[in-house]
GROMACS .gro file of C-alpha atoms in nm:
model
  231
    1UNK     CA    1   9.285  11.597   9.403
    2UNK     CA    2   9.015  11.729   9.170
    3UNK     CA    3   9.219  12.023   9.043
    4UNK     CA    4   9.241  12.066   8.669
    5UNK     CA    5   9.572  12.010   8.494
    6UNK     CA    6   9.578  12.376   8.381
    7UNK     CA    7   9.548  12.491   8.744
    8UNK     CA    8   9.822  12.251   8.851
    9UNK     CA    9  10.050  12.401   8.587
   10UNK     CA   10   9.972  12.764   8.661
   11UNK     CA   11  10.341  12.860   8.660
   12UNK     CA   12  10.400  12.676   8.330
   13UNK     CA   13  10.638  12.431   8.488
   14UNK     CA   14  10.676  12.091   8.329
   15UNK     CA   15  10.434  11.835   8.472
   16UNK     CA   16  10.508  11.470   8.539
   17UNK     CA   17  10.246  11.241   8.383
   18UNK     CA   18  10.157  10.919   8.568
   19UNK     CA   19   9.973  10.614   8.434
   20UNK     CA   20   9.832  10.360   8.682
   21UNK     CA   21   9.713  10.013   8.576
   22UNK     CA   22   9.611   9.694   8.754
   23UNK     CA   23   9.451   9.353   8.703
   24UNK     CA   24   9.520   9.316   8.332
   25UNK     CA   25   9.492   8.936   8.368
   26UNK     CA   26   9.670   8.799   8.065
   27UNK     CA   27   9.553   9.059   7.816
   28UNK     CA   28   9.781   9.326   7.676
   29UNK     CA   29   9.533   9.598   7.587
   30UNK     CA   30   9.731   9.819   7.822
   31UNK     CA   31  10.016   9.838   7.569
   32UNK     CA   32   9.791  10.049   7.347
   33UNK     CA   33   9.712  10.283   7.636
   34UNK     CA   34  10.079  10.308   7.730
   35UNK     CA   35  10.165  10.404   7.373
   36UNK     CA   36   9.893  10.668   7.357
   37UNK     CA   37   9.952  10.804   7.706
   38UNK     CA   38  10.331  10.847   7.686
   39UNK     CA   39  10.351  10.879   8.065
   40UNK     CA   40  10.670  10.961   8.253
   41UNK     CA   41  10.585  10.713   8.529
   42UNK     CA   42  10.395  10.387   8.466
   43UNK     CA   43  10.268  10.183   8.761
   44UNK     CA   44  10.107   9.838   8.771
   45UNK     CA   45   9.939   9.718   9.091
   46UNK     CA   46   9.955   9.345   9.013
   47UNK     CA   47   9.770   9.054   8.856
   48UNK     CA   48   9.941   9.070   8.519
   49UNK     CA   49   9.854   8.704   8.475
   50UNK     CA   50   9.548   8.479   8.496
   51UNK     CA   51   9.573   8.152   8.686
   52UNK     CA   52   9.324   7.991   8.447
   53UNK     CA   53   9.591   8.043   8.178
   54UNK     CA   54   9.926   7.953   8.341
   55UNK     CA   55  10.095   7.938   7.999
   56UNK     CA   56  10.081   8.318   7.984
   57UNK     CA   57  10.372   8.447   8.192
   58UNK     CA   58  10.506   8.798   8.240
   59UNK     CA   59  10.862   8.766   8.361
   60UNK     CA   60  11.009   9.017   8.605
   61UNK     CA   61  11.258   9.141   8.348
   62UNK     CA   62  10.974   9.239   8.115
   63UNK     CA   63  10.788   9.408   8.400
   64UNK     CA   64  11.099   9.613   8.474
   65UNK     CA   65  11.116   9.718   8.108
   66UNK     CA   66  10.752   9.821   8.085
   67UNK     CA   67  10.680   9.966   8.429
   68UNK     CA   68  10.848  10.217   8.656
   69UNK     CA   69  10.697  10.054   8.964
   70UNK     CA   70  10.510   9.724   8.997
   71UNK     CA   71  10.407   9.452   9.241
   72UNK     CA   72  10.280   9.102   9.183
   73UNK     CA   73   9.926   8.996   9.269
   74UNK     CA   74   9.780   8.667   9.386
   75UNK     CA   75   9.757   8.533   9.029
   76UNK     CA   76  10.131   8.563   8.970
   77UNK     CA   77  10.216   8.386   9.294
   78UNK     CA   78   9.963   8.108   9.232
   79UNK     CA   79  10.094   8.055   8.878
   80UNK     CA   80  10.451   8.032   9.002
   81UNK     CA   81  10.347   7.756   9.238
   82UNK     CA   82  10.166   7.571   8.958
   83UNK     CA   83  10.451   7.605   8.708
   84UNK     CA   84  10.729   7.496   8.938
   85UNK     CA   85  10.545   7.269   9.180
   86UNK     CA   86  10.647   7.486   9.472
   87UNK     CA   87  10.553   7.409   9.833
   88UNK     CA   88  10.275   7.593  10.012
   89UNK     CA   89  10.517   7.792  10.224
   90UNK     CA   90  10.644   7.963   9.909
   91UNK     CA   91  10.312   8.148   9.890
   92UNK     CA   92  10.353   8.248  10.255
   93UNK     CA   93  10.699   8.396  10.203
   94UNK     CA   94  10.617   8.579   9.881
   95UNK     CA   95  10.284   8.728   9.986
   96UNK     CA   96  10.448   8.904  10.280
   97UNK     CA   97  10.663   9.099  10.033
   98UNK     CA   98  10.389   9.212   9.797
   99UNK     CA   99  10.421   9.584   9.861
  100UNK     CA  100  10.659   9.855   9.746
  101UNK     CA  101  10.726  10.211   9.850
  102UNK     CA  102  10.863  10.499   9.647
  103UNK     CA  103  10.883  10.878   9.660
  104UNK     CA  104  10.754  11.100   9.381
  105UNK     CA  105  10.772  11.480   9.400
  106UNK     CA  106  10.839  11.454   9.773
  107UNK     CA  107  10.530  11.240   9.846
  108UNK     CA  108  10.541  10.886   9.983
  109UNK     CA  109  10.360  10.616   9.785
  110UNK     CA  110  10.261  10.269   9.900
  111UNK     CA  111  10.199  10.025   9.616
  112UNK     CA  112  10.029   9.697   9.706
  113UNK     CA  113   9.789   9.464   9.528
  114UNK     CA  114   9.590   9.400   9.847
  115UNK     CA  115   9.443   9.691  10.039
  116UNK     CA  116   9.067   9.644  10.014
  117UNK     CA  117   8.796   9.377  10.034
  118UNK     CA  118   8.868   9.287  10.394
  119UNK     CA  119   8.663   8.967  10.408
  120UNK     CA  120   8.833   8.803  10.111
  121UNK     CA  121   9.180   8.928  10.194
  122UNK     CA  122   9.150   8.834  10.560
  123UNK     CA  123   9.115   8.471  10.458
  124UNK     CA  124   9.417   8.501  10.229
  125UNK     CA  125   9.634   8.681  10.481
  126UNK     CA  126   9.553   8.460  10.779
  127UNK     CA  127   9.582   8.131  10.593
  128UNK     CA  128   9.873   8.213  10.365
  129UNK     CA  129  10.106   8.456  10.538
  130UNK     CA  130  10.094   8.352  10.903
  131UNK     CA  131  10.125   8.588  11.195
  132UNK     CA  132   9.889   8.848  11.051
  133UNK     CA  133   9.539   8.773  11.172
  134UNK     CA  134   9.339   9.002  10.945
  135UNK     CA  135   9.365   9.271  10.683
  136UNK     CA  136   9.300   9.555  10.926
  137UNK     CA  137   9.605   9.456  11.130
  138UNK     CA  138   9.813   9.420  10.814
  139UNK     CA  139   9.703   9.761  10.683
  140UNK     CA  140   9.769   9.919  11.022
  141UNK     CA  141  10.122   9.776  11.022
  142UNK     CA  142  10.189   9.903  10.669
  143UNK     CA  143  10.057  10.253  10.737
  144UNK     CA  144  10.253  10.291  11.060
  145UNK     CA  145  10.567  10.167  10.888
  146UNK     CA  146  10.542  10.367  10.565
  147UNK     CA  147  10.321  10.668  10.650
  148UNK     CA  148  10.203  10.702  10.289
  149UNK     CA  149  10.053  11.011  10.131
  150UNK     CA  150   9.912  10.793   9.852
  151UNK     CA  151   9.814  10.425   9.844
  152UNK     CA  152   9.791  10.256   9.503
  153UNK     CA  153   9.611   9.923   9.508
  154UNK     CA  154   9.420   9.679   9.290
  155UNK     CA  155   9.248   9.340   9.329
  156UNK     CA  156   8.887   9.458   9.346
  157UNK     CA  157   8.863   9.549   8.973
  158UNK     CA  158   8.661   9.856   9.077
  159UNK     CA  159   8.812  10.200   9.010
  160UNK     CA  160   8.798  10.478   9.268
  161UNK     CA  161   9.003  10.768   9.403
  162UNK     CA  162   8.926  10.860   9.764
  163UNK     CA  163   9.072  11.084  10.030
  164UNK     CA  164   9.059  10.922  10.371
  165UNK     CA  165   9.211  10.914  10.717
  166UNK     CA  166   9.356  10.612  10.895
  167UNK     CA  167   9.327  10.634  11.275
  168UNK     CA  168   9.555  10.419  11.486
  169UNK     CA  169   9.766  10.434  11.803
  170UNK     CA  170  10.138  10.474  11.852
  171UNK     CA  171  10.362  10.270  12.083
  172UNK     CA  172  10.253  10.486  12.379
  173UNK     CA  173   9.884  10.437  12.311
  174UNK     CA  174   9.833  10.789  12.173
  175UNK     CA  175   9.590  10.831  11.885
  176UNK     CA  176   9.752  10.909  11.551
  177UNK     CA  177   9.571  11.006  11.229
  178UNK     CA  178   9.728  10.949  10.887
  179UNK     CA  179   9.559  11.132  10.597
  180UNK     CA  180   9.605  10.971  10.257
  181UNK     CA  181   9.459  10.926   9.911
  182UNK     CA  182   9.371  10.570   9.804
  183UNK     CA  183   9.383  10.507   9.429
  184UNK     CA  184   9.248  10.192   9.266
  185UNK     CA  185   9.261  10.199   8.884
  186UNK     CA  186   9.021   9.906   8.854
  187UNK     CA  187   9.079   9.669   8.563
  188UNK     CA  188   9.116   9.747   8.194
  189UNK     CA  189   9.016   9.398   8.089
  190UNK     CA  190   8.790   9.258   8.364
  191UNK     CA  191   8.607   9.551   8.524
  192UNK     CA  192   8.354   9.475   8.796
  193UNK     CA  193   8.040   9.656   8.897
  194UNK     CA  194   7.956   9.755   9.255
  195UNK     CA  195   7.824   9.405   9.323
  196UNK     CA  196   8.149   9.245   9.210
  197UNK     CA  197   8.016   9.104   8.883
  198UNK     CA  198   8.237   9.101   8.572
  199UNK     CA  199   8.052   9.202   8.256
  200UNK     CA  200   8.143   9.254   7.890
  201UNK     CA  201   7.938   9.574   7.878
  202UNK     CA  202   8.138   9.745   8.152
  203UNK     CA  203   8.417   9.975   8.030
  204UNK     CA  204   8.771   9.900   8.138
  205UNK     CA  205   8.936  10.155   8.364
  206UNK     CA  206   9.276  10.301   8.447
  207UNK     CA  207   9.402  10.620   8.614
  208UNK     CA  208   9.606  10.909   8.478
  209UNK     CA  209   9.767  11.163   8.709
  210UNK     CA  210   9.980  11.475   8.687
  211UNK     CA  211  10.224  11.619   8.940
  212UNK     CA  212  10.404  11.951   8.954
  213UNK     CA  213  10.732  12.042   9.119
  214UNK     CA  214  10.549  12.158   9.433
  215UNK     CA  215  10.429  11.804   9.497
  216UNK     CA  216  10.070  11.878   9.399
  217UNK     CA  217   9.883  11.601   9.221
  218UNK     CA  218   9.564  11.562   9.023
  219UNK     CA  219   9.409  11.225   8.928
  220UNK     CA  220   9.139  11.110   8.687
  221UNK     CA  221   8.977  10.773   8.612
  222UNK     CA  222   8.984  10.695   8.241
  223UNK     CA  223   8.772  10.446   8.047
  224UNK     CA  224   8.876  10.194   7.786
  225UNK     CA  225   8.695   9.971   7.533
  226UNK     CA  226   8.852   9.646   7.654
  227UNK     CA  227   8.904   9.333   7.448
  228UNK     CA  228   8.603   9.153   7.599
  229UNK     CA  229   8.390   9.386   7.387
  230UNK     CA  230   8.590   9.311   7.074
  231UNK     CA  231   8.529   8.938   7.064
   0.00000   0.00000   0.00000
């Protein structure tokens, strides 16, 4: 994961460049980064919008134009309910579908806005989606179903890239271990510190990755002078 790009490209094969964003919350600073980065694959892990500003809407067609892979976050779903006066069960139905899988260079990716902050998400999952009692159960179900090599997530506004193992049991009660890398790009426009506070002096964050034809990846957290500091 920490390999240098030069080492990844030791055979001079063409590399695939990947840009990962999340939690842009109504600000379009990321367009500048997209232009500068010129990535082959662009991923957004949700919360394009801000529910304090429901007039700002990013329609699915525009998301498809800008991003290779994307999922909605809780702000999009809440804004849809506000705009169209939708019933509470709309949130339930939509939140169950807020994950996506794809394969890149032979590796399986799970993209979901919610994967961390168990206490907060547990309340959301149990109250809104029904049938899933807590985040741990939900994550366990996703991992067993998808068996991802990489998990891309957002929501916390705190960037990190971590290798980890998920231990669970199969249908026969046997222990199974799934190794994976969890990538959270943080937020370009509303970064949080380790205590969860949003501050104008914190740099925005995103992640850039490279992959070769062997399915080897390298990832790096990048920093950005977000628009909070320009006001």
